[in-house]
């Protein structure tokens, strides 16, 4: 069997072992199976990378012919190229660390085996999504991660609000998935295939602004809006924090929510042909980044702050894609996977130390108690804030430079969002780790550092958050941009349809100015947060006591209430109407009436079954006589009409 096929196979085997035997397999075996499956997948990815590097060309691994309908042929095949190999490293590498972290975090949970089974199933689905050689396999993985998201968000299903959060995520993703599905049908109509290589090759012969391509790219982006939490389909992600913290790190920071970015980069030829769709994507990303960052300013739930931060950072990725800086947007996917997974796992370590407390207003002074968690969390905070030389600085600066060249107003809004990001992240850090402890005496007595199975992933991710940006140095540093060089063949189609693709017209002095301004703004946000929460020792306010714009932000612009009023309530009322009027008064009466008629006919027919031989002979004689009379009557009628017709003629 090819090594390529083994990459998703290992997590699938891990899922089957833990999933089918989670009630019988000893706890000591569950974690090695789950972690081992992820680790073997990572090792195989490394081997496949060296195979790919040696061949220096796209590898297509067909497994079997799948669907043949008329002229449409779809094979079940995997595709290994520059984009998929990087995604494989992220999924299997970060995934392995999160599996290891889960060993300690979930060790006392009664659903230990089931949890690892779900994690392995998610890994399998995500690998299908990025390895598929056509849109249909991508869609299978797309739906698979949606299902796993539902299972993992609602993992602690004894609480009804956790179940509600899981259903919300599932339903909002289905809305976006409908757009993706329509986009696939439009691709078949336009190109007669769903295979990437064939679709992109044919697309190069089309003109810029082709209306069919615009509809295709717009529909596909609707799917990305749901999966990658963009306006208006983003409210599910903050509620998804109901799941265990490793779920937040794996699904909602490093992998699943980046599926939309992966899809756009994979389809870069189609999006380059549709400037209108790209402009729409850029503005949606800008508005999402601003909206989510502003909401995060006054949240007190440590995981909710990170959730809105994720939504905001996804917005920056889409801004990059929208201004045709595909590599820059994808660069932020990589760095974000490092520092956001680190921050979520760090938050989990804090929650673990605080006996499941998530409210930062009840924390404070934790630096001396959980030093490894605090130090690594600080590294993640610096990285996401865009301060050099940490990973987030390089990727965010690159996006902002492209945005400045594209649209100055969009750049200004993106800079405001960047300032807010640095402010709310350092607010979170200072309120959690500095000052005096604000929790209960019992919580303070139980404060302790997490076990090594949790701290080792933190240290590894912290290291990646420091050096991860070095794969993409700015041009003004006169150092290689390894990521751009590696991904370059992926954009041959975009260069063919748009000769201006990839050209940057900014002078070095402008780049230095933009970089300096970005760093200065982040440093200013740090200073403001330090002054308010360390120098003045301002305590986080109870959201119920806030007023004005602060209350609006703390209550998330009342978007959930608006959605409830605009969509949920009308659907509930329509459902009640159809139930009481259509279902009960129409459908039920037809069904029940059919049953009543059958019962009546049954009662009548049973009266004919008397058990008397004489009665049966009588009925038989009457029936025979009736048949004879009917036949005689028919013959007499035929003779009469024959005579009548003859006389008439």
XYZ file of C-alpha atoms in Angstrom:
649
model
C 0.000 0.000 0.000
C 1.197 3.500 -0.808
C 2.501 5.609 2.064
C 0.040 8.333 1.054
C -2.960 6.123 1.798
C -1.546 5.301 5.242
C -1.734 8.924 6.421
C -5.528 8.931 6.916
C -5.664 5.194 7.565
C -3.892 5.328 10.941
C -6.401 7.754 12.552
C -9.258 5.717 11.078
C -7.878 2.562 12.709
C -7.455 4.443 15.990
C -11.077 5.585 15.783
C -12.331 2.049 15.123
C -10.342 0.535 18.011
C -11.294 3.144 20.604
C -14.733 3.761 19.157
C -15.882 0.152 19.056
C -14.192 -0.877 22.283
C -14.298 2.239 24.452
C -16.361 0.422 27.098
C -14.036 -2.579 27.243
C -10.530 -1.293 26.425
C -8.462 -0.485 29.555
C -7.808 3.200 30.111
C -4.073 2.599 29.942
C -4.423 1.482 26.300
C -6.828 4.179 25.079
C -4.341 7.071 25.036
C -1.451 5.142 23.388
C -3.828 4.022 20.629
C -5.179 7.532 20.046
C -1.837 9.328 20.336
C -0.033 6.591 18.411
C -2.462 6.866 15.489
C -1.829 10.621 15.237
C 1.934 10.194 15.651
C 2.174 7.466 12.995
C 0.235 9.719 10.642
C 2.738 12.528 11.307
C 5.735 10.232 10.729
C 4.204 9.004 7.469
C 3.662 12.632 6.422
C 7.385 13.274 6.924
C 8.220 10.278 4.717
C 5.761 11.400 2.045
C 7.283 14.902 2.153
C 10.724 13.519 1.296
C 9.160 11.447 -1.478
C 7.393 14.560 -2.804
C 10.556 16.669 -2.524
C 12.503 14.069 -4.523
C 9.882 13.974 -7.308
C 9.349 17.795 -7.286
C 5.912 17.416 -8.844
C 2.303 16.820 -7.865
C 1.608 13.227 -6.842
C -1.801 11.744 -7.646
C -2.558 8.499 -5.806
C -5.730 6.890 -7.252
C -7.374 4.295 -5.019
C -10.404 3.228 -7.059
C -12.933 4.455 -9.643
C -15.818 5.829 -7.651
C -18.639 7.472 -9.616
C -19.398 7.223 -13.337
C -22.577 8.932 -14.548
C -22.740 9.673 -18.262
C -19.619 11.670 -19.053
C -18.895 12.450 -15.396
C -16.099 10.335 -13.913
C -14.982 10.840 -10.325
C -12.203 8.741 -8.846
C -11.366 8.333 -5.177
C -7.834 9.669 -5.285
C -5.413 11.639 -3.127
C -3.337 14.588 -4.307
C -0.035 15.553 -2.718
C 1.348 18.948 -3.653
C 2.841 21.983 -1.909
C -0.428 23.055 -0.273
C -1.591 19.660 0.932
C 1.816 18.700 2.349
C 1.928 21.825 4.558
C -1.629 21.219 5.746
C -0.697 17.620 6.539
C 2.166 18.797 8.729
C -0.145 21.203 10.583
C -2.953 18.675 11.057
C -0.833 15.710 12.094
C 1.841 17.686 13.968
C -0.375 20.001 16.007
C -2.937 17.196 16.215
C -0.404 14.856 17.841
C 0.506 17.503 20.438
C -3.172 18.054 21.247
C -3.749 14.303 21.547
C -0.845 14.152 24.010
C -2.259 17.120 25.944
C -5.657 15.387 26.092
C -4.064 12.442 27.900
C -3.609 14.606 30.989
C -6.523 16.990 30.554
C -9.193 14.304 30.104
C -7.635 11.674 32.387
C -10.463 11.831 34.948
C -13.310 11.969 32.434
C -15.661 9.002 32.234
C -15.808 9.298 28.426
C -12.018 9.036 28.033
C -12.056 6.354 25.321
C -14.920 7.924 23.409
C -13.141 11.297 23.421
C -9.988 9.867 21.829
C -12.143 8.026 19.288
C -13.791 11.316 18.283
C -10.397 13.052 18.053
C -9.100 10.324 15.726
C -12.251 10.499 13.606
C -11.828 14.245 13.318
C -8.211 13.815 12.257
C -9.279 11.281 9.613
C -11.957 13.632 8.234
C -9.601 16.616 8.153
C -6.977 14.573 6.324
C -9.536 13.559 3.710
C -10.455 17.220 3.262
C -6.919 18.323 2.424
C -5.716 15.190 0.616
C -8.609 14.715 -1.817
C -7.832 15.139 -5.511
C -11.287 16.541 -6.262
C -13.995 18.681 -4.715
C -16.192 15.712 -3.801
C -13.577 14.151 -1.508
C -12.976 17.595 -0.038
C -16.719 17.826 0.613
C -16.758 14.429 2.369
C -14.008 15.618 4.705
C -15.806 18.970 4.989
C -18.945 17.235 6.249
C -16.923 14.822 8.372
C -15.251 17.574 10.389
C -18.679 19.187 10.787
C -20.020 15.964 12.301
C -16.981 15.591 14.586
C -17.363 19.209 15.646
C -20.926 18.448 16.716
C -19.834 15.351 18.636
C -16.926 17.069 20.390
C -18.613 20.381 21.206
C -21.475 18.511 22.835
C -19.195 15.909 24.395
C -20.301 16.841 27.915
C -23.937 16.391 26.898
C -25.373 16.198 30.407
C -25.716 19.995 30.229
C -28.432 21.191 27.871
C -26.575 24.414 26.946
C -23.640 22.335 25.684
C -26.037 20.369 23.498
C -27.513 23.638 22.233
C -24.031 24.874 21.320
C -23.325 21.659 19.396
C -26.591 21.917 17.461
C -25.963 25.579 16.723
C -22.549 24.766 15.239
C -23.995 21.904 13.202
C -26.926 23.903 11.804
C -24.950 27.055 10.947
C -22.351 24.943 9.181
C -25.085 23.226 7.182
C -26.227 26.629 5.921
C -22.770 27.293 4.566
C -22.409 23.744 3.266
C -25.461 24.216 1.047
C -23.577 27.006 -0.726
C -20.563 24.725 -1.149
C -22.782 21.992 -2.596
C -24.358 24.371 -5.111
C -20.863 25.533 -6.068
C -19.897 21.914 -6.798
C -22.914 21.444 -9.085
C -22.004 24.661 -10.913
C -18.438 23.373 -11.368
C -19.788 20.158 -12.919
C -22.038 22.200 -15.218
C -19.184 24.484 -16.270
C -16.279 22.027 -16.511
C -17.874 18.562 -16.583
C -15.616 17.328 -13.781
C -14.691 17.895 -10.143
C -11.024 16.901 -10.462
C -8.757 19.793 -9.427
C -6.186 19.448 -12.202
C -8.816 19.281 -14.937
C -10.927 22.134 -13.541
C -7.972 24.488 -13.081
C -6.526 23.656 -16.508
C -9.839 24.460 -18.222
C -10.285 27.616 -16.121
C -7.080 29.097 -17.557
C -8.842 29.430 -20.906
C -11.588 31.672 -19.500
C -11.692 35.466 -19.410
C -11.320 37.545 -16.269
C -14.699 38.348 -14.695
C -16.488 35.327 -16.201
C -20.013 35.348 -14.720
C -20.136 31.566 -14.224
C -16.870 31.626 -12.287
C -18.191 34.478 -10.159
C -21.208 32.394 -9.123
C -19.023 29.321 -8.503
C -16.526 31.193 -6.316
C -19.275 33.024 -4.428
C -21.104 29.775 -3.610
C -17.885 28.085 -2.502
C -17.130 31.077 -0.281
C -20.527 30.743 1.400
C -19.310 27.326 2.524
C -16.112 28.947 3.794
C -18.134 31.563 5.702
C -19.767 28.796 7.709
C -16.741 26.600 8.296
C -14.318 29.482 8.920
C -16.750 31.598 10.975
C -17.169 34.784 8.947
C -20.051 37.275 9.042
C -22.885 36.350 9.222
C -22.178 32.661 10.016
C -19.699 33.157 12.864
C -21.741 33.096 16.086
C -21.429 29.319 16.426
C -17.681 29.404 17.122
C -17.697 31.310 20.455
C -20.476 29.000 21.704
C -18.342 26.030 20.633
C -16.148 26.730 23.658
C -18.628 24.483 25.495
C -16.479 21.546 24.388
C -13.363 20.391 26.275
C -10.359 22.697 25.794
C -8.408 20.266 23.541
C -11.402 20.443 21.195
C -11.124 24.223 21.089
C -7.427 23.976 20.281
C -7.724 21.289 17.617
C -10.929 22.188 15.822
C -11.414 25.878 16.431
C -7.829 27.121 16.329
C -5.514 24.943 14.259
C -7.460 22.910 11.706
C -11.202 22.875 11.028
C -11.780 26.627 10.946
C -8.944 27.032 8.446
C -10.720 24.734 5.966
C -12.251 27.728 4.221
C -8.854 29.364 3.718
C -7.464 26.077 2.405
C -10.359 25.803 -0.061
C -9.825 29.329 -1.436
C -6.053 28.850 -1.790
C -6.645 25.477 -3.448
C -9.075 27.164 -5.886
C -6.843 30.214 -6.426
C -7.184 30.099 -10.228
C -10.972 30.388 -9.995
C -10.803 33.236 -7.476
C -8.175 35.116 -9.502
C -10.650 35.012 -12.405
C -13.297 36.661 -10.209
C -12.077 40.032 -8.827
C -15.593 40.888 -7.596
C -15.693 37.806 -5.365
C -12.225 38.604 -4.033
C -13.282 42.142 -3.151
C -16.331 40.767 -1.353
C -14.115 38.315 0.567
C -11.716 41.102 1.580
C -14.491 43.297 2.993
C -16.195 40.404 4.783
C -12.826 39.558 6.344
C -12.279 43.176 7.380
C -15.692 43.532 8.995
C -15.348 40.151 10.733
C -11.905 41.040 12.102
C -13.191 44.341 13.513
C -16.468 42.976 14.872
C -14.924 39.998 16.666
C -11.990 42.031 18.049
C -14.335 44.649 19.505
C -16.487 41.979 21.170
C -13.395 40.389 22.751
C -12.505 43.647 24.549
C -14.916 43.105 27.447
C -15.328 39.332 27.662
C -14.411 37.725 30.988
C -14.505 34.058 29.961
C -10.909 33.109 29.112
C -11.994 30.755 26.328
C -14.543 33.224 24.915
C -11.817 35.861 24.527
C -9.710 33.367 22.575
C -12.757 32.292 20.547
C -13.491 35.829 19.351
C -9.778 36.247 18.756
C -9.923 33.219 16.443
C -12.836 34.719 14.506
C -10.896 37.973 14.175
C -7.690 36.265 13.020
C -9.642 34.255 10.453
C -10.889 37.601 9.197
C -7.280 38.714 8.628
C -6.590 35.528 6.691
C -9.546 36.250 4.399
C -8.419 39.855 3.980
C -5.134 38.487 2.666
C -6.920 36.119 0.291
C -9.265 38.888 -0.846
C -6.399 41.130 -1.939
C -4.948 38.172 -3.868
C -2.118 37.653 -1.340
C -2.809 33.932 -1.129
C 0.580 33.033 0.333
C 0.275 35.745 2.998
C -3.177 34.536 4.051
C -1.953 30.958 4.203
C 1.195 32.059 6.062
C -1.095 33.372 8.802
C -2.861 29.992 8.859
C 0.464 28.368 9.764
C 1.543 30.842 12.432
C -1.985 31.012 13.852
C -2.002 27.234 14.235
C 1.048 27.531 16.484
C 0.169 30.444 18.738
C -3.581 29.916 18.935
C -3.243 26.220 19.761
C -0.720 27.314 22.389
C -3.119 29.898 23.827
C -6.064 27.496 23.970
C -4.000 24.764 25.579
C -2.566 27.348 27.961
C -6.114 28.412 28.829
C -6.929 24.757 29.461
C -3.960 24.503 31.794
C -5.213 27.572 33.682
C -8.726 26.110 33.913
C -7.224 22.810 35.108
C -5.288 24.634 37.839
C -8.335 26.732 38.794
C -10.591 23.682 39.315
C -12.590 24.333 36.103
C -12.981 28.086 36.659
C -13.003 30.087 33.386
C -13.871 33.603 34.614
C -10.729 35.794 34.553
C -12.312 38.145 37.104
C -11.727 35.332 39.611
C -8.098 34.718 38.647
C -4.985 36.887 38.991
C -1.470 36.327 40.337
C -1.091 32.903 38.710
C 2.444 33.530 37.401
C 4.097 32.284 40.574
C 1.819 29.225 40.778
C 1.933 27.905 37.213
C 5.134 29.336 35.742
C 5.409 27.100 32.657
C 1.826 27.836 31.645
C 2.297 31.564 32.309
C 5.558 31.842 30.352
C 4.243 29.943 27.347
C 0.966 31.888 27.424
C 2.971 35.126 27.338
C 4.819 33.894 24.249
C 1.505 33.149 22.543
C 0.181 36.578 23.522
C 3.219 38.360 22.074
C 2.985 36.277 18.896
C -0.681 37.030 18.220
C -0.128 40.717 18.983
C 2.293 41.014 16.070
C 5.429 41.951 17.994
C 8.776 40.916 16.458
C 10.456 38.525 16.155
C 7.585 36.195 17.052
C 5.624 34.270 14.412
C 2.512 36.450 14.215
C 4.563 39.553 13.366
C 5.788 38.180 10.042
C 2.481 36.834 8.738
C 0.302 39.744 9.903
C 2.769 42.359 8.635
C 2.803 40.699 5.227
C -1.006 40.766 5.008
C -1.179 44.418 6.099
C 1.402 45.438 3.479
C -0.674 43.888 0.687
C -3.849 45.465 2.080
C -2.171 48.909 2.155
C -1.353 48.575 -1.535
C -4.878 47.402 -2.352
C -7.070 49.801 -0.355
C -5.955 52.418 2.186
C -9.337 52.516 3.994
C -9.317 48.750 4.400
C -5.764 48.966 5.751
C -6.786 51.589 8.332
C -9.635 49.386 9.568
C -7.318 46.374 9.701
C -4.849 48.382 11.789
C -7.600 49.316 14.250
C -8.420 45.632 14.582
C -4.730 44.861 15.096
C -4.544 47.407 17.937
C -7.603 45.890 19.611
C -6.101 42.404 19.264
C -2.948 43.360 21.135
C -4.972 45.207 23.780
C -7.471 42.457 24.640
C -4.789 39.758 24.588
C -2.536 41.607 27.027
C -5.639 42.449 29.088
C -6.303 38.718 29.262
C -2.695 37.967 30.212
C -2.416 40.660 32.915
C -5.770 39.842 34.528
C -4.935 36.135 34.600
C -1.290 36.027 35.619
C -0.448 39.309 37.399
C -1.768 41.182 40.443
C -3.506 39.567 43.380
C -5.435 36.323 43.324
C -9.188 37.020 43.177
C -10.531 33.482 43.495
C -11.627 31.517 46.537
C -9.324 30.219 49.239
C -10.122 26.657 48.159
C -9.081 27.415 44.578
C -5.870 29.051 45.770
C -4.983 26.040 47.901
C -5.385 23.709 44.926
C -3.368 25.776 42.420
C -0.737 23.607 40.754
C 1.112 23.261 37.482
C -0.317 20.828 34.948
C 1.298 17.399 34.384
C 4.069 16.980 31.832
C 1.676 15.503 29.271
C 0.087 18.978 29.188
C 3.148 21.201 29.624
C 5.335 19.491 26.978
C 2.910 20.422 24.147
C 2.863 23.972 25.542
C 6.651 24.221 25.384
C 6.827 22.788 21.844
C 4.107 25.145 20.573
C 5.794 28.077 22.327
C 8.997 27.297 20.455
C 7.112 27.153 17.152
C 5.377 30.448 18.007
C 8.816 32.044 18.372
C 10.536 30.688 15.256
C 7.546 29.821 13.051
C 7.619 33.163 11.257
C 11.147 32.638 9.979
C 9.785 30.683 7.004
C 8.664 34.004 5.511
C 11.048 36.948 5.926
C 9.974 40.289 4.413
C 11.760 41.205 1.202
C 13.396 44.237 2.830
C 15.420 41.901 5.059
C 17.046 40.390 1.927
C 16.475 36.921 3.330
C 14.650 34.062 1.581
C 10.880 33.686 1.831
C 10.909 29.907 2.054
C 7.124 29.574 2.143
C 6.559 31.724 -0.964
C 9.253 29.829 -2.876
C 7.766 26.476 -1.855
C 4.176 27.440 -2.776
C 5.087 29.193 -6.028
C 4.145 26.307 -8.400
C 0.670 26.322 -6.873
C -0.057 29.700 -8.508
C 0.983 28.934 -12.084
C -2.658 29.081 -13.153
C -3.248 32.433 -11.451
C -0.151 33.871 -13.129
C -1.437 32.587 -16.478
C -4.816 34.358 -16.198
C -3.497 37.531 -14.513
C -0.021 38.802 -15.500
C -0.131 41.215 -12.523
C -0.494 38.368 -10.041
C 2.102 38.400 -7.273
C 3.601 41.768 -8.172
C 4.155 44.188 -5.276
C 4.646 47.873 -5.990
C 5.589 49.095 -2.513
C 8.960 50.768 -2.018
C 11.293 49.567 0.721
C 10.834 52.827 2.609
C 7.050 52.330 2.585
C 7.436 48.765 3.841
C 9.693 49.951 6.678
C 7.144 52.626 7.570
C 4.229 50.163 7.586
C 6.195 47.650 9.634
C 7.275 50.261 12.151
C 3.766 51.659 12.497
C 2.327 48.166 13.045
C 4.866 47.374 15.776
C 4.385 50.786 17.380
C 0.624 50.268 17.482
C 0.989 46.827 19.093
C 3.457 48.228 21.639
C 1.037 51.076 22.399
C -1.777 48.568 22.988
C 0.506 46.645 25.355
C 1.308 49.843 27.227
C -2.329 50.860 27.541
C -3.300 47.397 28.815
C -0.401 47.453 31.313
C -1.347 50.918 32.570
C -5.015 50.008 33.089
C -4.712 46.501 34.508
C -1.271 46.480 36.187
C -0.427 50.061 37.078
C -3.969 51.129 38.068
C -4.972 47.561 39.027
C -8.366 47.989 37.349
C -10.543 44.956 37.973
C -12.680 43.391 35.225
C -16.231 44.619 35.543
C -19.289 42.418 35.831
C -20.911 42.531 32.354
C -24.320 43.098 33.958
C -23.027 46.324 35.502
C -21.617 47.788 32.299
C -23.398 50.545 30.414
C -23.314 52.242 27.023
C -21.035 50.905 24.311
C -19.234 48.629 26.802
C -22.464 46.766 27.485
C -23.190 46.476 23.754
C -19.742 44.948 23.219
C -20.004 42.659 26.251
C -23.395 41.473 24.978
C -21.891 40.797 21.520
C -23.926 43.474 19.722
C -27.008 41.404 20.600
C -26.401 39.361 17.456
C -27.580 36.105 19.005
C -30.803 37.806 20.089
C -31.203 39.285 16.596
C -30.702 35.877 14.964
C -33.145 34.378 17.446
C -35.739 36.977 16.509
C -35.119 36.949 12.767
C -34.654 33.235 12.124
C -35.242 30.916 15.083
C -38.589 32.352 16.263
C -40.172 32.458 12.756
C -39.075 28.870 12.128
C -40.503 27.772 15.485
C -43.827 29.529 14.757
C -43.960 28.058 11.247
C -43.238 24.617 12.725
C -46.041 25.023 15.275
C -48.444 26.118 12.508
C -47.599 23.167 10.280
C -47.845 20.820 13.249
C -51.231 22.034 14.504
C -52.828 22.804 11.124
C -51.221 20.770 8.355
C -49.929 17.807 10.331
C -52.713 17.197 12.852
C -55.759 18.493 10.919
C -54.843 17.346 7.423
C -52.165 14.650 7.296
C -53.201 12.944 10.549
C -56.869 12.908 9.486
C -56.016 11.362 6.109
C -53.861 8.709 7.761
C -56.337 8.040 10.565
C -59.270 8.077 8.085
C -57.533 5.458 5.968
C -57.110 3.326 9.044
C -60.781 3.828 10.052
C -61.978 2.870 6.547
C -59.845 -0.263 6.623
C -61.271 -1.180 10.024
C -64.842 -0.649 8.748
C -64.269 -2.830 5.704
C -62.712 -5.425 7.972
C -65.744 -5.446 10.265
C -68.119 -5.766 7.316
C -66.132 -8.568 5.742
C -65.979 -10.514 8.995
C -69.788 -10.694 9.035
C -69.616 -12.726 5.865
C -67.460 -15.324 7.638
C -70.216 -17.183 9.536
C -68.695 -20.690 9.510
C -72.010 -22.161 8.133
C -71.626 -24.421 5.057
C -75.212 -23.799 4.017
C -74.708 -20.033 4.085
C -71.561 -20.355 1.950
C -73.483 -22.544 -0.619
C -76.305 -19.952 -0.669
C -73.902 -17.074 -1.280
C -72.098 -19.104 -3.934
C -75.391 -19.883 -5.700
C -76.431 -16.234 -5.593
C -73.038 -15.222 -7.002
C -73.274 -17.805 -9.811
C -76.813 -16.682 -10.610
C -75.696 -13.037 -10.623
C -72.881 -13.839 -13.015
C -75.224 -15.764 -15.331
C -77.792 -12.979 -15.279
C -75.063 -10.402 -15.928
C -73.751 -12.406 -18.882
C -77.251 -12.931 -20.300
C -77.995 -9.254 -19.871
C -74.806 -8.351 -21.682
C -75.640 -10.675 -24.637
C -79.218 -9.343 -24.898
C -77.907 -5.776 -24.860
C -75.374 -6.560 -27.592
C -78.075 -8.132 -29.815
C -80.395 -5.195 -29.234
C -77.769 -2.624 -30.233
C -76.815 -4.698 -33.310
C -80.478 -4.761 -34.527
C -80.876 -1.067 -33.731
C -77.745 -0.104 -35.672
C -78.795 -2.230 -38.679
C -82.246 -0.578 -38.848
C -80.728 2.860 -38.490
C -78.477 2.323 -41.512
